[in-house]
mmCIF file of C-alpha atoms and ligand atoms in Angstrom:
data_model
loop_
_atom_site.group_PDB
_atom_site.id
_atom_site.type_symbol
_atom_site.label_atom_id
_atom_site.label_comp_id
_atom_site.label_asym_id
_atom_site.label_seq_id
_atom_site.Cartn_x
_atom_site.Cartn_y
_atom_site.Cartn_z
ATOM 1 C CA UNK A 1052 -27.325 6.651 13.969
ATOM 2 C CA UNK A 1053 -25.697 3.132 12.364
ATOM 3 C CA UNK A 1054 -23.337 4.255 10.138
ATOM 4 C CA UNK A 1055 -21.153 2.232 7.380
ATOM 5 C CA UNK A 1056 -18.465 2.914 4.954
ATOM 6 C CA UNK A 1057 -17.929 0.919 1.948
ATOM 7 C CA UNK A 1058 -15.137 1.623 -1.053
ATOM 8 C CA UNK A 1059 -15.957 -0.780 -4.213
ATOM 9 C CA UNK A 1060 -12.815 -0.071 -6.294
ATOM 10 C CA UNK A 1061 -11.468 0.117 -9.870
ATOM 11 C CA UNK A 1062 -12.724 -3.639 -10.791
ATOM 12 C CA UNK A 1063 -16.177 -3.550 -8.591
ATOM 13 C CA UNK A 1064 -17.302 -0.345 -10.795
ATOM 14 C CA UNK A 1065 -15.679 -1.377 -14.040
ATOM 15 C CA UNK A 1066 -18.978 -1.002 -16.394
ATOM 16 C CA UNK A 1067 -22.957 -1.704 -16.164
ATOM 17 C CA UNK A 1068 -23.393 -5.080 -14.071
ATOM 18 C CA UNK A 1069 -20.492 -4.976 -11.755
ATOM 19 C CA UNK A 1070 -22.369 -1.398 -10.406
ATOM 20 C CA UNK A 1071 -25.909 -3.510 -9.850
ATOM 21 C CA UNK A 1072 -23.824 -5.835 -8.106
ATOM 22 C CA UNK A 1073 -22.737 -2.863 -5.379
ATOM 23 C CA UNK A 1074 -26.065 -1.454 -5.774
ATOM 24 C CA UNK A 1075 -27.563 -5.496 -4.355
ATOM 25 C CA UNK A 1076 -24.278 -4.817 -1.782
ATOM 26 C CA UNK A 1077 -25.438 -1.780 -0.782
ATOM 27 C CA UNK A 1078 -29.728 -2.256 -0.514
ATOM 28 C CA UNK A 1079 -28.464 -5.500 1.392
ATOM 29 C CA UNK A 1080 -27.060 -2.880 4.231
ATOM 30 C CA UNK A 1081 -29.848 -0.496 3.695
ATOM 31 C CA UNK A 1082 -32.631 -2.688 4.881
ATOM 32 C CA UNK A 1083 -30.097 -3.434 7.891
ATOM 33 C CA UNK A 1084 -30.896 -0.584 9.489
ATOM 34 C CA UNK A 1085 -27.339 0.980 8.392
ATOM 35 C CA UNK A 1086 -26.629 4.784 6.171
ATOM 36 C CA UNK A 1087 -23.843 4.303 4.276
ATOM 37 C CA UNK A 1088 -21.215 6.563 2.987
ATOM 38 C CA UNK A 1089 -19.880 4.842 -0.625
ATOM 39 C CA UNK A 1090 -16.907 6.035 -1.713
ATOM 40 C CA UNK A 1091 -16.346 4.968 -5.171
ATOM 41 C CA UNK A 1092 -12.564 5.311 -7.549
ATOM 42 C CA UNK A 1093 -12.933 5.081 -11.412
ATOM 43 C CA UNK A 1094 -14.054 2.857 -13.505
ATOM 44 C CA UNK A 1095 -11.139 0.835 -13.987
ATOM 45 C CA UNK A 1096 -9.246 1.482 -16.646
ATOM 46 C CA UNK A 1097 -10.041 4.982 -16.887
ATOM 47 C CA UNK A 1098 -7.794 6.501 -15.179
ATOM 48 C CA UNK A 1099 -4.288 5.441 -16.266
ATOM 49 C CA UNK A 1100 -5.907 5.933 -20.221
ATOM 50 C CA UNK A 1101 -6.611 9.449 -19.051
ATOM 51 C CA UNK A 1102 -2.601 9.483 -17.628
ATOM 52 C CA UNK A 1103 -1.834 7.888 -21.370
ATOM 53 C CA UNK A 1104 -3.976 10.904 -22.787
ATOM 54 C CA UNK A 1105 -2.004 13.982 -21.276
ATOM 55 C CA UNK A 1106 1.149 12.195 -21.640
ATOM 56 C CA UNK A 1107 0.404 12.507 -25.548
ATOM 57 C CA UNK A 1108 -1.143 16.060 -24.769
ATOM 58 C CA UNK A 1109 1.850 17.167 -23.377
ATOM 59 C CA UNK A 1110 5.541 15.839 -22.967
ATOM 60 C CA UNK A 1111 4.571 17.611 -19.148
ATOM 61 C CA UNK A 1112 1.748 17.851 -18.906
ATOM 62 C CA UNK A 1113 0.758 20.457 -16.246
ATOM 63 C CA UNK A 1114 0.603 19.051 -12.697
ATOM 64 C CA UNK A 1115 -2.779 21.416 -11.528
ATOM 65 C CA UNK A 1116 -4.400 19.735 -14.608
ATOM 66 C CA UNK A 1117 -2.935 16.530 -14.870
ATOM 67 C CA UNK A 1118 -5.039 16.308 -10.860
ATOM 68 C CA UNK A 1119 -8.329 18.474 -12.488
ATOM 69 C CA UNK A 1120 -7.996 15.645 -15.997
ATOM 70 C CA UNK A 1121 -7.911 12.034 -13.164
ATOM 71 C CA UNK A 1122 -10.852 13.606 -11.136
ATOM 72 C CA UNK A 1123 -13.353 12.825 -14.022
ATOM 73 C CA UNK A 1124 -12.530 9.052 -13.396
ATOM 74 C CA UNK A 1125 -14.444 9.186 -10.144
ATOM 75 C CA UNK A 1126 -16.320 12.302 -11.608
ATOM 76 C CA UNK A 1127 -17.559 9.892 -13.702
ATOM 77 C CA UNK A 1128 -18.249 6.902 -11.705
ATOM 78 C CA UNK A 1129 -20.284 8.713 -8.611
ATOM 79 C CA UNK A 1130 -22.494 10.411 -11.016
ATOM 80 C CA UNK A 1131 -23.755 6.820 -12.230
ATOM 81 C CA UNK A 1132 -24.105 4.434 -9.533
ATOM 82 C CA UNK A 1133 -25.637 7.413 -7.884
ATOM 83 C CA UNK A 1134 -27.831 7.658 -10.697
ATOM 84 C CA UNK A 1135 -28.451 2.956 -10.169
ATOM 85 C CA UNK A 1136 -29.253 4.040 -6.781
ATOM 86 C CA UNK A 1137 -32.279 6.632 -7.364
ATOM 87 C CA UNK A 1138 -33.350 4.211 -9.613
ATOM 88 C CA UNK A 1139 -34.695 1.906 -7.049
ATOM 89 C CA UNK A 1140 -35.694 4.118 -4.497
ATOM 90 C CA UNK A 1141 -33.263 5.433 -2.485
ATOM 91 C CA UNK A 1142 -32.359 7.867 -0.805
ATOM 92 C CA UNK A 1143 -28.421 9.616 -2.095
ATOM 93 C CA UNK A 1144 -26.416 12.215 -3.387
ATOM 94 C CA UNK A 1145 -22.961 12.521 -4.992
ATOM 95 C CA UNK A 1146 -20.396 14.583 -3.650
ATOM 96 C CA UNK A 1147 -17.275 14.888 -5.515
ATOM 97 C CA UNK A 1148 -14.285 15.950 -3.617
ATOM 98 C CA UNK A 1149 -13.820 19.562 -2.823
ATOM 99 C CA UNK A 1150 -17.703 19.480 -2.510
ATOM 100 C CA UNK A 1151 -18.289 17.780 1.272
ATOM 101 C CA UNK A 1152 -14.928 19.605 1.099
ATOM 102 C CA UNK A 1153 -12.209 16.786 2.066
ATOM 103 C CA UNK A 1154 -8.951 19.259 2.467
ATOM 104 C CA UNK A 1155 -5.593 18.907 1.282
ATOM 105 C CA UNK A 1156 -2.416 20.058 0.633
ATOM 106 C CA UNK A 1157 -1.109 21.515 -2.090
ATOM 107 C CA UNK A 1158 0.787 18.732 -3.515
ATOM 108 C CA UNK A 1159 -0.415 17.347 -6.707
ATOM 109 C CA UNK A 1160 -0.777 13.934 -7.340
ATOM 110 C CA UNK A 1161 0.188 12.923 -4.136
ATOM 111 C CA UNK A 1162 -1.702 15.257 -1.370
ATOM 112 C CA UNK A 1163 -1.986 14.909 1.576
ATOM 113 C CA UNK A 1164 -5.805 14.927 4.043
ATOM 114 C CA UNK A 1165 -5.798 17.588 6.093
ATOM 115 C CA UNK A 1166 -9.206 17.379 6.750
ATOM 116 C CA UNK A 1167 -12.819 17.213 6.111
ATOM 117 C CA UNK A 1168 -15.931 18.471 7.179
ATOM 118 C CA UNK A 1169 -17.667 15.622 8.745
ATOM 119 C CA UNK A 1170 -20.696 18.191 10.199
ATOM 120 C CA UNK A 1171 -21.437 18.261 6.386
ATOM 121 C CA UNK A 1172 -21.770 14.722 5.591
ATOM 122 C CA UNK A 1173 -23.350 14.455 9.199
ATOM 123 C CA UNK A 1174 -26.113 16.965 7.983
ATOM 124 C CA UNK A 1175 -25.977 15.588 5.129
ATOM 125 C CA UNK A 1176 -27.155 11.878 5.833
ATOM 126 C CA UNK A 1177 -30.316 13.076 8.222
ATOM 127 C CA UNK A 1178 -31.069 14.194 5.201
ATOM 128 C CA UNK A 1179 -30.433 11.433 2.606
ATOM 129 C CA UNK A 1180 -29.264 7.600 3.373
ATOM 130 C CA UNK A 1181 -26.456 6.759 0.967
ATOM 131 C CA UNK A 1182 -23.899 9.555 0.390
ATOM 132 C CA UNK A 1183 -22.185 8.137 -2.887
ATOM 133 C CA UNK A 1184 -18.728 10.499 -2.092
ATOM 134 C CA UNK A 1185 -16.208 10.338 -5.387
ATOM 135 C CA UNK A 1186 -12.615 9.067 -4.511
ATOM 136 C CA UNK A 1187 -8.719 10.178 -4.637
ATOM 137 C CA UNK A 1188 -9.354 13.846 -4.524
ATOM 138 C CA UNK A 1189 -9.171 16.403 -2.826
ATOM 139 C CA UNK A 1190 -9.546 19.802 -2.201
ATOM 140 C CA UNK A 1191 -6.772 22.281 -1.611
ATOM 141 C CA UNK A 1192 -6.883 25.764 0.327
ATOM 142 C CA UNK A 1193 -7.671 27.517 -2.907
ATOM 143 C CA UNK A 1194 -10.409 25.117 -4.139
ATOM 144 C CA UNK A 1195 -8.075 23.135 -6.725
ATOM 145 C CA UNK A 1196 -8.082 20.003 -7.457
ATOM 146 C CA UNK A 1197 -5.444 17.502 -5.621
ATOM 147 C CA UNK A 1198 -5.458 14.043 -5.669
ATOM 148 C CA UNK A 1199 -3.614 11.835 -3.410
ATOM 149 C CA UNK A 1200 -1.840 9.484 -5.406
ATOM 150 C CA UNK A 1201 -2.346 6.379 -6.467
ATOM 151 C CA UNK A 1202 -4.718 3.904 -4.725
ATOM 152 C CA UNK A 1203 -6.119 6.615 -3.369
ATOM 153 C CA UNK A 1204 -9.861 6.155 -3.236
ATOM 154 C CA UNK A 1205 -9.221 3.854 -0.355
ATOM 155 C CA UNK A 1206 -6.931 6.923 1.620
ATOM 156 C CA UNK A 1207 -10.705 8.607 0.833
ATOM 157 C CA UNK A 1208 -12.243 6.050 2.482
ATOM 158 C CA UNK A 1209 -10.510 5.240 6.058
ATOM 159 C CA UNK A 1210 -9.970 9.114 6.493
ATOM 160 C CA UNK A 1211 -14.146 9.418 5.924
ATOM 161 C CA UNK A 1212 -14.682 6.824 8.324
ATOM 162 C CA UNK A 1213 -12.537 8.505 10.041
ATOM 163 C CA UNK A 1214 -13.969 11.601 10.560
ATOM 164 C CA UNK A 1215 -17.224 9.910 11.089
ATOM 165 C CA UNK A 1216 -16.518 7.433 13.921
ATOM 166 C CA UNK A 1217 -18.000 4.712 11.354
ATOM 167 C CA UNK A 1218 -17.796 1.256 13.395
ATOM 168 C CA UNK A 1219 -15.752 -0.429 10.219
ATOM 169 C CA UNK A 1220 -14.319 0.744 7.028
ATOM 170 C CA UNK A 1221 -14.946 -2.014 3.902
ATOM 171 C CA UNK A 1222 -13.046 -2.097 1.045
ATOM 172 C CA UNK A 1223 -14.317 -3.873 -1.103
ATOM 173 C CA UNK A 1224 -11.826 -5.106 -4.793
ATOM 174 C CA UNK A 1225 -11.763 -8.062 -6.931
ATOM 175 C CA UNK A 1226 -9.281 -10.176 -3.730
ATOM 176 C CA UNK A 1227 -11.433 -11.480 -0.996
ATOM 177 C CA UNK A 1228 -8.239 -10.658 1.517
ATOM 178 C CA UNK A 1229 -4.781 -10.481 2.531
ATOM 179 C CA UNK A 1230 -3.028 -13.905 2.350
ATOM 180 C CA UNK A 1231 -0.198 -14.708 4.258
ATOM 181 C CA UNK A 1232 1.540 -14.790 0.074
ATOM 182 C CA UNK A 1233 1.109 -13.975 -3.058
ATOM 183 C CA UNK A 1234 -0.332 -17.452 -3.919
ATOM 184 C CA UNK A 1235 0.813 -16.788 -7.937
ATOM 185 C CA UNK A 1236 3.850 -18.236 -6.073
ATOM 186 C CA UNK A 1237 2.641 -20.513 -3.784
ATOM 187 C CA UNK A 1238 -1.483 -22.061 -3.557
ATOM 188 C CA UNK A 1239 -0.422 -23.448 -0.178
ATOM 189 C CA UNK A 1240 -1.425 -19.462 0.642
ATOM 190 C CA UNK A 1241 -3.950 -18.464 2.728
ATOM 191 C CA UNK A 1242 -6.293 -15.857 4.044
ATOM 192 C CA UNK A 1243 -5.441 -14.083 6.629
ATOM 193 C CA UNK A 1244 -8.376 -13.526 8.911
ATOM 194 C CA UNK A 1245 -6.822 -10.084 11.108
ATOM 195 C CA UNK A 1246 -4.182 -8.752 10.379
ATOM 196 C CA UNK A 1247 -2.307 -6.140 12.630
ATOM 197 C CA UNK A 1248 -1.611 -2.481 11.319
ATOM 198 C CA UNK A 1249 2.121 -2.594 10.988
ATOM 199 C CA UNK A 1250 2.209 -6.071 10.260
ATOM 200 C CA UNK A 1251 0.043 -4.609 7.501
ATOM 201 C CA UNK A 1252 2.226 -2.372 6.598
ATOM 202 C CA UNK A 1253 4.690 -3.827 6.023
ATOM 203 C CA UNK A 1254 3.070 -5.723 3.914
ATOM 204 C CA UNK A 1255 1.824 -3.294 1.827
ATOM 205 C CA UNK A 1256 5.388 -1.366 1.336
ATOM 206 C CA UNK A 1257 6.691 -5.096 -0.260
ATOM 207 C CA UNK A 1258 4.330 -5.376 -2.936
ATOM 208 C CA UNK A 1259 1.372 -6.954 -0.895
ATOM 209 C CA UNK A 1260 -0.055 -4.009 -3.579
ATOM 210 C CA UNK A 1261 -4.176 -4.158 -1.144
ATOM 211 C CA UNK A 1262 -4.392 -1.232 0.041
ATOM 212 C CA UNK A 1263 -3.041 2.271 -0.750
ATOM 213 C CA UNK A 1264 0.124 2.096 2.414
ATOM 214 C CA UNK A 1265 -1.671 6.042 2.974
ATOM 215 C CA UNK A 1266 -4.729 3.799 3.654
ATOM 216 C CA UNK A 1267 -3.385 1.654 6.643
ATOM 217 C CA UNK A 1268 -1.338 4.807 8.370
ATOM 218 C CA UNK A 1269 -4.230 6.628 8.298
ATOM 219 C CA UNK A 1270 -6.254 3.667 9.868
ATOM 220 C CA UNK A 1271 -4.087 2.713 12.684
ATOM 221 C CA UNK A 1272 -3.383 6.539 13.151
ATOM 222 C CA UNK A 1273 -7.234 7.275 13.418
ATOM 223 C CA UNK A 1274 -8.125 3.392 14.878
ATOM 224 C CA UNK A 1275 -10.271 2.385 12.505
ATOM 225 C CA UNK A 1276 -10.078 -1.464 11.564
ATOM 226 C CA UNK A 1277 -10.849 -1.146 7.934
ATOM 227 C CA UNK A 1278 -12.616 -4.701 6.343
ATOM 228 C CA UNK A 1279 -11.004 -6.624 3.063
ATOM 229 C CA UNK A 1280 -13.166 -8.201 1.207
ATOM 230 C CA UNK A 1281 -13.416 -9.200 -2.425
ATOM 231 C CA UNK A 1282 -17.307 -7.401 -4.167
ATOM 232 C CA UNK A 1283 -17.699 -10.845 -5.576
ATOM 233 C CA UNK A 1284 -18.192 -13.284 -2.762
ATOM 234 C CA UNK A 1285 -20.271 -12.968 0.687
ATOM 235 C CA UNK A 1286 -17.015 -14.181 3.030
ATOM 236 C CA UNK A 1287 -15.282 -12.189 4.868
ATOM 237 C CA UNK A 1288 -11.981 -10.713 4.375
ATOM 238 C CA UNK A 1289 -9.809 -9.523 6.412
ATOM 239 C CA UNK A 1290 -10.074 -7.025 9.990
ATOM 240 C CA UNK A 1291 -7.098 -4.470 9.596
ATOM 241 C CA UNK A 1292 -6.699 -4.079 13.093
ATOM 242 C CA UNK A 1293 -4.421 -2.817 16.082
ATOM 243 C CA UNK A 1294 -2.521 -5.824 17.394
ATOM 244 C CA UNK A 1295 -4.285 -7.770 19.903
ATOM 245 C CA UNK A 1296 -3.131 -11.339 21.981
ATOM 246 C CA UNK A 1297 -4.315 -13.320 19.885
ATOM 247 C CA UNK A 1298 -1.726 -12.905 16.685
ATOM 248 C CA UNK A 1299 1.201 -12.820 18.875
ATOM 249 C CA UNK A 1300 0.561 -16.330 19.673
ATOM 250 C CA UNK A 1301 1.770 -16.645 15.754
ATOM 251 C CA UNK A 1302 6.044 -15.859 15.182
ATOM 252 C CA UNK A 1303 4.847 -14.925 11.217
ATOM 253 C CA UNK A 1304 2.061 -14.237 9.611
ATOM 254 C CA UNK A 1305 2.887 -13.855 6.459
ATOM 255 C CA UNK A 1306 5.917 -13.709 4.194
ATOM 256 C CA UNK A 1307 6.451 -11.384 1.809
ATOM 257 C CA UNK A 1308 8.268 -10.652 -1.499
ATOM 258 C CA UNK A 1309 10.509 -7.404 -3.547
ATOM 259 C CA UNK A 1310 11.942 -7.620 -6.602
ATOM 260 C CA UNK A 1311 12.005 -4.023 -7.776
ATOM 261 C CA UNK A 1312 16.029 -4.139 -5.825
ATOM 262 C CA UNK A 1313 19.052 -3.174 -6.982
ATOM 263 C CA UNK A 1314 22.436 -3.550 -5.264
ATOM 264 C CA UNK A 1315 25.413 -1.473 -4.736
ATOM 265 C CA UNK A 1316 28.664 -1.873 -3.348
ATOM 266 C CA UNK A 1317 31.537 0.451 -2.859
ATOM 267 C CA UNK A 1318 34.664 -0.475 -1.684
ATOM 268 C CA UNK A 1319 37.269 0.884 -0.011
ATOM 269 C CA UNK A 1320 35.604 3.931 1.290
ATOM 270 C CA UNK A 1321 37.184 6.260 3.846
ATOM 271 C CA UNK A 1322 35.848 5.135 7.018
ATOM 272 C CA UNK A 1323 35.690 7.789 8.668
ATOM 273 C CA UNK A 1324 32.810 10.618 10.007
ATOM 274 C CA UNK A 1325 31.003 11.612 7.638
ATOM 275 C CA UNK A 1326 31.480 8.918 5.099
ATOM 276 C CA UNK A 1327 27.633 7.904 5.373
ATOM 277 C CA UNK A 1328 26.444 11.044 5.653
ATOM 278 C CA UNK A 1329 28.133 12.155 1.896
ATOM 279 C CA UNK A 1330 27.076 9.276 0.845
ATOM 280 C CA UNK A 1331 23.535 8.924 1.122
ATOM 281 C CA UNK A 1332 22.779 12.962 1.624
ATOM 282 C CA UNK A 1333 22.863 13.450 -1.971
ATOM 283 C CA UNK A 1334 20.834 9.956 -2.739
ATOM 284 C CA UNK A 1335 18.375 11.116 -0.662
ATOM 285 C CA UNK A 1336 18.278 14.576 -2.391
ATOM 286 C CA UNK A 1337 17.231 12.686 -5.738
ATOM 287 C CA UNK A 1338 14.619 11.230 -3.746
ATOM 288 C CA UNK A 1339 15.654 8.293 -3.747
ATOM 289 C CA UNK A 1340 14.420 4.928 -1.739
ATOM 290 C CA UNK A 1341 17.670 3.156 -0.416
ATOM 291 C CA UNK A 1342 16.783 -0.082 2.040
ATOM 292 C CA UNK A 1343 19.307 -2.427 3.263
ATOM 293 C CA UNK A 1344 22.271 -0.603 4.357
ATOM 294 C CA UNK A 1345 25.343 -2.478 5.782
ATOM 295 C CA UNK A 1346 28.480 -1.692 6.287
ATOM 296 C CA UNK A 1347 31.610 -4.135 7.600
ATOM 297 C CA UNK A 1348 34.346 -3.605 10.295
ATOM 298 C CA UNK A 1349 37.582 -1.299 8.936
ATOM 299 C CA UNK A 1350 40.125 -2.826 7.721
ATOM 300 C CA UNK A 1351 43.749 -0.243 7.598
ATOM 301 C CA UNK A 1352 41.313 2.663 7.536
ATOM 302 C CA UNK A 1353 39.232 1.118 4.798
ATOM 303 C CA UNK A 1354 35.997 0.136 5.088
ATOM 304 C CA UNK A 1355 32.757 -1.535 2.355
ATOM 305 C CA UNK A 1356 28.953 -0.069 2.003
ATOM 306 C CA UNK A 1357 26.220 -2.048 0.272
ATOM 307 C CA UNK A 1358 23.591 -0.741 0.195
ATOM 308 C CA UNK A 1359 19.933 -1.098 -1.865
ATOM 309 C CA UNK A 1360 18.113 1.013 -3.790
ATOM 310 C CA UNK A 1361 14.147 0.441 -6.266
ATOM 311 C CA UNK A 1362 15.812 -0.665 -9.545
ATOM 312 C CA UNK A 1363 14.974 1.660 -11.616
ATOM 313 C CA UNK A 1364 17.002 4.780 -9.973
ATOM 314 C CA UNK A 1365 20.113 2.251 -10.020
ATOM 315 C CA UNK A 1366 21.874 4.541 -12.980
ATOM 316 C CA UNK A 1367 21.072 7.674 -10.983
ATOM 317 C CA UNK A 1368 22.274 6.439 -8.449
ATOM 318 C CA UNK A 1369 25.597 5.075 -9.770
ATOM 319 C CA UNK A 1370 26.263 8.741 -11.379
ATOM 320 C CA UNK A 1371 26.249 10.726 -7.900
ATOM 321 C CA UNK A 1372 28.155 7.860 -6.595
ATOM 322 C CA UNK A 1373 30.706 8.474 -9.661
ATOM 323 C CA UNK A 1374 30.653 12.463 -8.510
ATOM 324 C CA UNK A 1375 31.170 12.035 -4.685
ATOM 325 C CA UNK A 1376 33.475 9.033 -5.354
ATOM 326 C CA UNK A 1377 37.310 10.396 -5.255
ATOM 327 C CA UNK A 1378 36.001 12.594 -1.763
ATOM 328 C CA UNK A 1379 34.967 9.406 0.252
ATOM 329 C CA UNK A 1380 38.135 7.690 -1.887
ATOM 330 C CA UNK A 1381 36.106 4.932 -3.505
ATOM 331 C CA UNK A 1382 37.602 2.466 -5.094
ATOM 332 C CA UNK A 1383 35.249 0.543 -7.258
ATOM 333 C CA UNK A 1384 30.864 0.886 -6.993
ATOM 334 C CA UNK A 1385 30.028 -2.425 -7.719
ATOM 335 C CA UNK A 1386 26.411 -2.859 -8.332
ATOM 336 C CA UNK A 1387 23.857 -6.099 -9.103
ATOM 337 C CA UNK A 1388 20.323 -5.869 -10.181
ATOM 338 C CA UNK A 1389 19.390 -10.040 -10.092
ATOM 339 C CA UNK A 1390 18.263 -9.456 -6.324
ATOM 340 C CA UNK A 1391 15.081 -9.280 -4.961
ATOM 341 C CA UNK A 1392 14.157 -9.570 -1.235
ATOM 342 C CA UNK A 1393 12.184 -12.104 0.916
ATOM 343 C CA UNK A 1394 10.967 -10.605 4.294
ATOM 344 C CA UNK A 1395 9.372 -12.686 7.242
ATOM 345 C CA UNK A 1396 6.830 -9.844 9.012
ATOM 346 C CA UNK A 1397 5.256 -11.203 11.968
ATOM 347 C CA UNK A 1398 4.039 -8.883 15.291
ATOM 348 C CA UNK A 1399 4.506 -12.409 16.941
ATOM 349 C CA UNK A 1400 8.599 -11.638 17.073
ATOM 350 C CA UNK A 1401 8.835 -9.694 19.524
ATOM 351 C CA UNK A 1402 8.520 -12.401 21.862
ATOM 352 C CA UNK A 1403 9.120 -15.653 20.311
ATOM 353 C CA UNK A 1404 12.832 -15.754 19.905
ATOM 354 C CA UNK A 1405 14.347 -17.938 17.598
ATOM 355 C CA UNK A 1406 12.660 -16.316 14.396
ATOM 356 C CA UNK A 1407 15.818 -15.619 12.451
ATOM 357 C CA UNK A 1408 18.110 -18.617 12.689
ATOM 358 C CA UNK A 1409 14.373 -20.787 11.520
ATOM 359 C CA UNK A 1410 14.633 -18.849 8.863
ATOM 360 C CA UNK A 1411 17.933 -18.265 7.345
ATOM 361 C CA UNK A 1412 18.098 -22.193 8.036
ATOM 362 C CA UNK A 1413 15.123 -22.529 5.820
ATOM 363 C CA UNK A 1414 17.138 -20.847 3.482
ATOM 364 C CA UNK A 1415 20.396 -22.943 3.972
ATOM 365 C CA UNK A 1416 17.863 -25.938 3.097
ATOM 366 C CA UNK A 1417 17.410 -24.943 -0.656
ATOM 367 C CA UNK A 1418 20.486 -24.034 -1.103
ATOM 368 C CA UNK A 1419 20.334 -20.510 -1.280
ATOM 369 C CA UNK A 1420 22.909 -18.000 -0.465
ATOM 370 C CA UNK A 1421 21.760 -14.874 1.521
ATOM 371 C CA UNK A 1422 24.308 -10.838 1.034
ATOM 372 C CA UNK A 1423 22.183 -8.780 3.542
ATOM 373 C CA UNK A 1424 20.161 -9.322 6.446
ATOM 374 C CA UNK A 1425 17.977 -6.050 7.803
ATOM 375 C CA UNK A 1426 15.673 -6.611 10.470
ATOM 376 C CA UNK A 1427 12.446 -4.541 12.238
ATOM 377 C CA UNK A 1428 10.807 -5.890 15.413
ATOM 378 C CA UNK A 1429 8.336 -7.533 13.572
ATOM 379 C CA UNK A 1430 10.729 -7.912 10.382
ATOM 380 C CA UNK A 1431 13.112 -10.120 9.612
ATOM 381 C CA UNK A 1432 14.212 -9.335 6.058
ATOM 382 C CA UNK A 1433 16.564 -11.591 3.303
ATOM 383 C CA UNK A 1434 17.833 -10.396 0.168
ATOM 384 C CA UNK A 1435 18.817 -13.338 -2.333
ATOM 385 C CA UNK A 1436 19.471 -13.894 -6.243
ATOM 386 C CA UNK A 1437 16.306 -12.854 -7.920
ATOM 387 C CA UNK A 1438 16.401 -16.802 -9.311
ATOM 388 C CA UNK A 1439 15.194 -18.000 -5.800
ATOM 389 C CA UNK A 1440 12.681 -15.407 -5.007
ATOM 390 C CA UNK A 1441 9.490 -17.912 -5.941
ATOM 391 C CA UNK A 1442 11.664 -21.157 -3.909
ATOM 392 C CA UNK A 1443 12.462 -18.562 -0.919
ATOM 393 C CA UNK A 1444 9.235 -17.812 -0.636
ATOM 394 C CA UNK A 1445 7.743 -21.844 -0.754
ATOM 395 C CA UNK A 1446 9.899 -22.374 1.839
ATOM 396 C CA UNK A 1447 10.028 -19.809 4.505
ATOM 397 C CA UNK A 1448 6.147 -20.383 4.093
ATOM 398 C CA UNK A 1449 6.805 -23.919 4.679
ATOM 399 C CA UNK A 1450 8.910 -23.185 8.017
ATOM 400 C CA UNK A 1451 7.318 -20.548 9.810
ATOM 401 C CA UNK A 1452 3.792 -23.365 9.468
ATOM 402 C CA UNK A 1453 2.182 -21.177 7.405
ATOM 403 C CA UNK A 1454 0.347 -23.724 4.227
ATOM 404 C CA UNK A 1455 -1.056 -25.123 8.094
ATOM 405 C CA UNK A 1456 -4.288 -23.179 9.181
ATOM 406 C CA UNK A 1457 -3.309 -22.296 12.604
ATOM 407 C CA UNK A 1458 0.130 -21.311 12.492
ATOM 408 C CA UNK A 1459 3.465 -22.900 14.431
ATOM 409 C CA UNK A 1460 6.535 -24.312 13.267
ATOM 410 C CA UNK A 1461 7.601 -27.096 11.617
ATOM 411 C CA UNK A 1462 9.248 -29.667 13.723
HETATM 412 N N1 LIG B 152 -8.594 5.732 -9.355
HETATM 413 C C1 LIG B 152 -7.547 5.500 -8.490
HETATM 414 C C2 LIG B 152 -6.345 4.678 -9.898
HETATM 415 O O1 LIG B 152 -6.473 3.925 -10.105
HETATM 416 C C3 LIG B 152 -7.865 5.664 -7.875
HETATM 417 C C4 LIG B 152 -7.756 4.350 -6.434
HETATM 418 O O2 LIG B 152 -8.698 3.323 -8.074
HETATM 419 O O3 LIG B 152 -7.656 4.198 -5.219
HETATM 420 O O4 LIG B 152 -5.218 4.936 -9.212
HETATM 421 MG MG1 MG B 153 -7.500 0.381 -5.151
#
């Protein structure tokens, strides 16, 4: 049995007309001899509407009941879509998460998928040509409904594709793929034909919000090719796959930015074992994600420690630090929210030298000061003044030759 898994996002199923367009796409695939598992999101705006409603009803909506409520968004879309299929004679049936079942842990609102009954889906596929599964939802071991976190339908689709060993998991959305950078700030941004899972993870975690990060982690773990493409055209989109030789020829595959950053500096902390732990342990206990960290060499047993946190956590971080300030000997705690992180990403960095130098001199040419630098095997990130973000993105995009079809360095 040839099998395809297709996921359609909220804007793709927003109304009757949109759903009819999706039906056309599914009919075409059936014509090519495939059976299809269609995973749907809630109609666009619906999940937000339900969240707002719960907040009106209750100051602190019960997390279990919240999931029961949110799951109704996807329940409505799968039933409506299945009606459309049946109207034109397709053998189709809808399934909610708990009916499959898609087993998850008990983390309501951000549950992780533990298991999918693939034999059951396969049995169903013998009887039906299209199985329409509600995305974003599953159930725990006590049959309570869970949801997988915002954007979780991507993860539902990839997990089902992995369980069934589907050739590819197509993610249909309102953009036509993954771009070398944000086209809204850099008109030269190009659609990437093929990107490695790892690159996509770096792009996704830095604001390229095309796929839920967890879905990419899932795809990487089970080696599921993911094709991100537009519902509104027939053009191929971006393939997210395992790294291959062809990807190494480019030094850099994309430029990402993140304005959700705040810089915090602890001045004159003791330079001795345990100080960093005393700073970061209470921060991590509060579930605040620290990103870039730098510690300067010590002068007379004291040093400065600088790091970044998401901007929404600045206050809380400062409060935590006030409590340990004396213990760690800090003479002052400084913070700055007018910062942004720009990053160049690419698996090609592993075997090209001089990538950092190109990035730094591009920023220098625009007179942009770098406050913090951090690197990984496939990424170089610089913290800069927020007002220069767009300029920095454009200049890095150009410096790495991403403005042109065949990436190379601009002489
Ligand atoms: N409907 C859910 C949300 O808006 C899940 C999804 O669309 O992927 O987050
Ligand atoms: Mg989505």
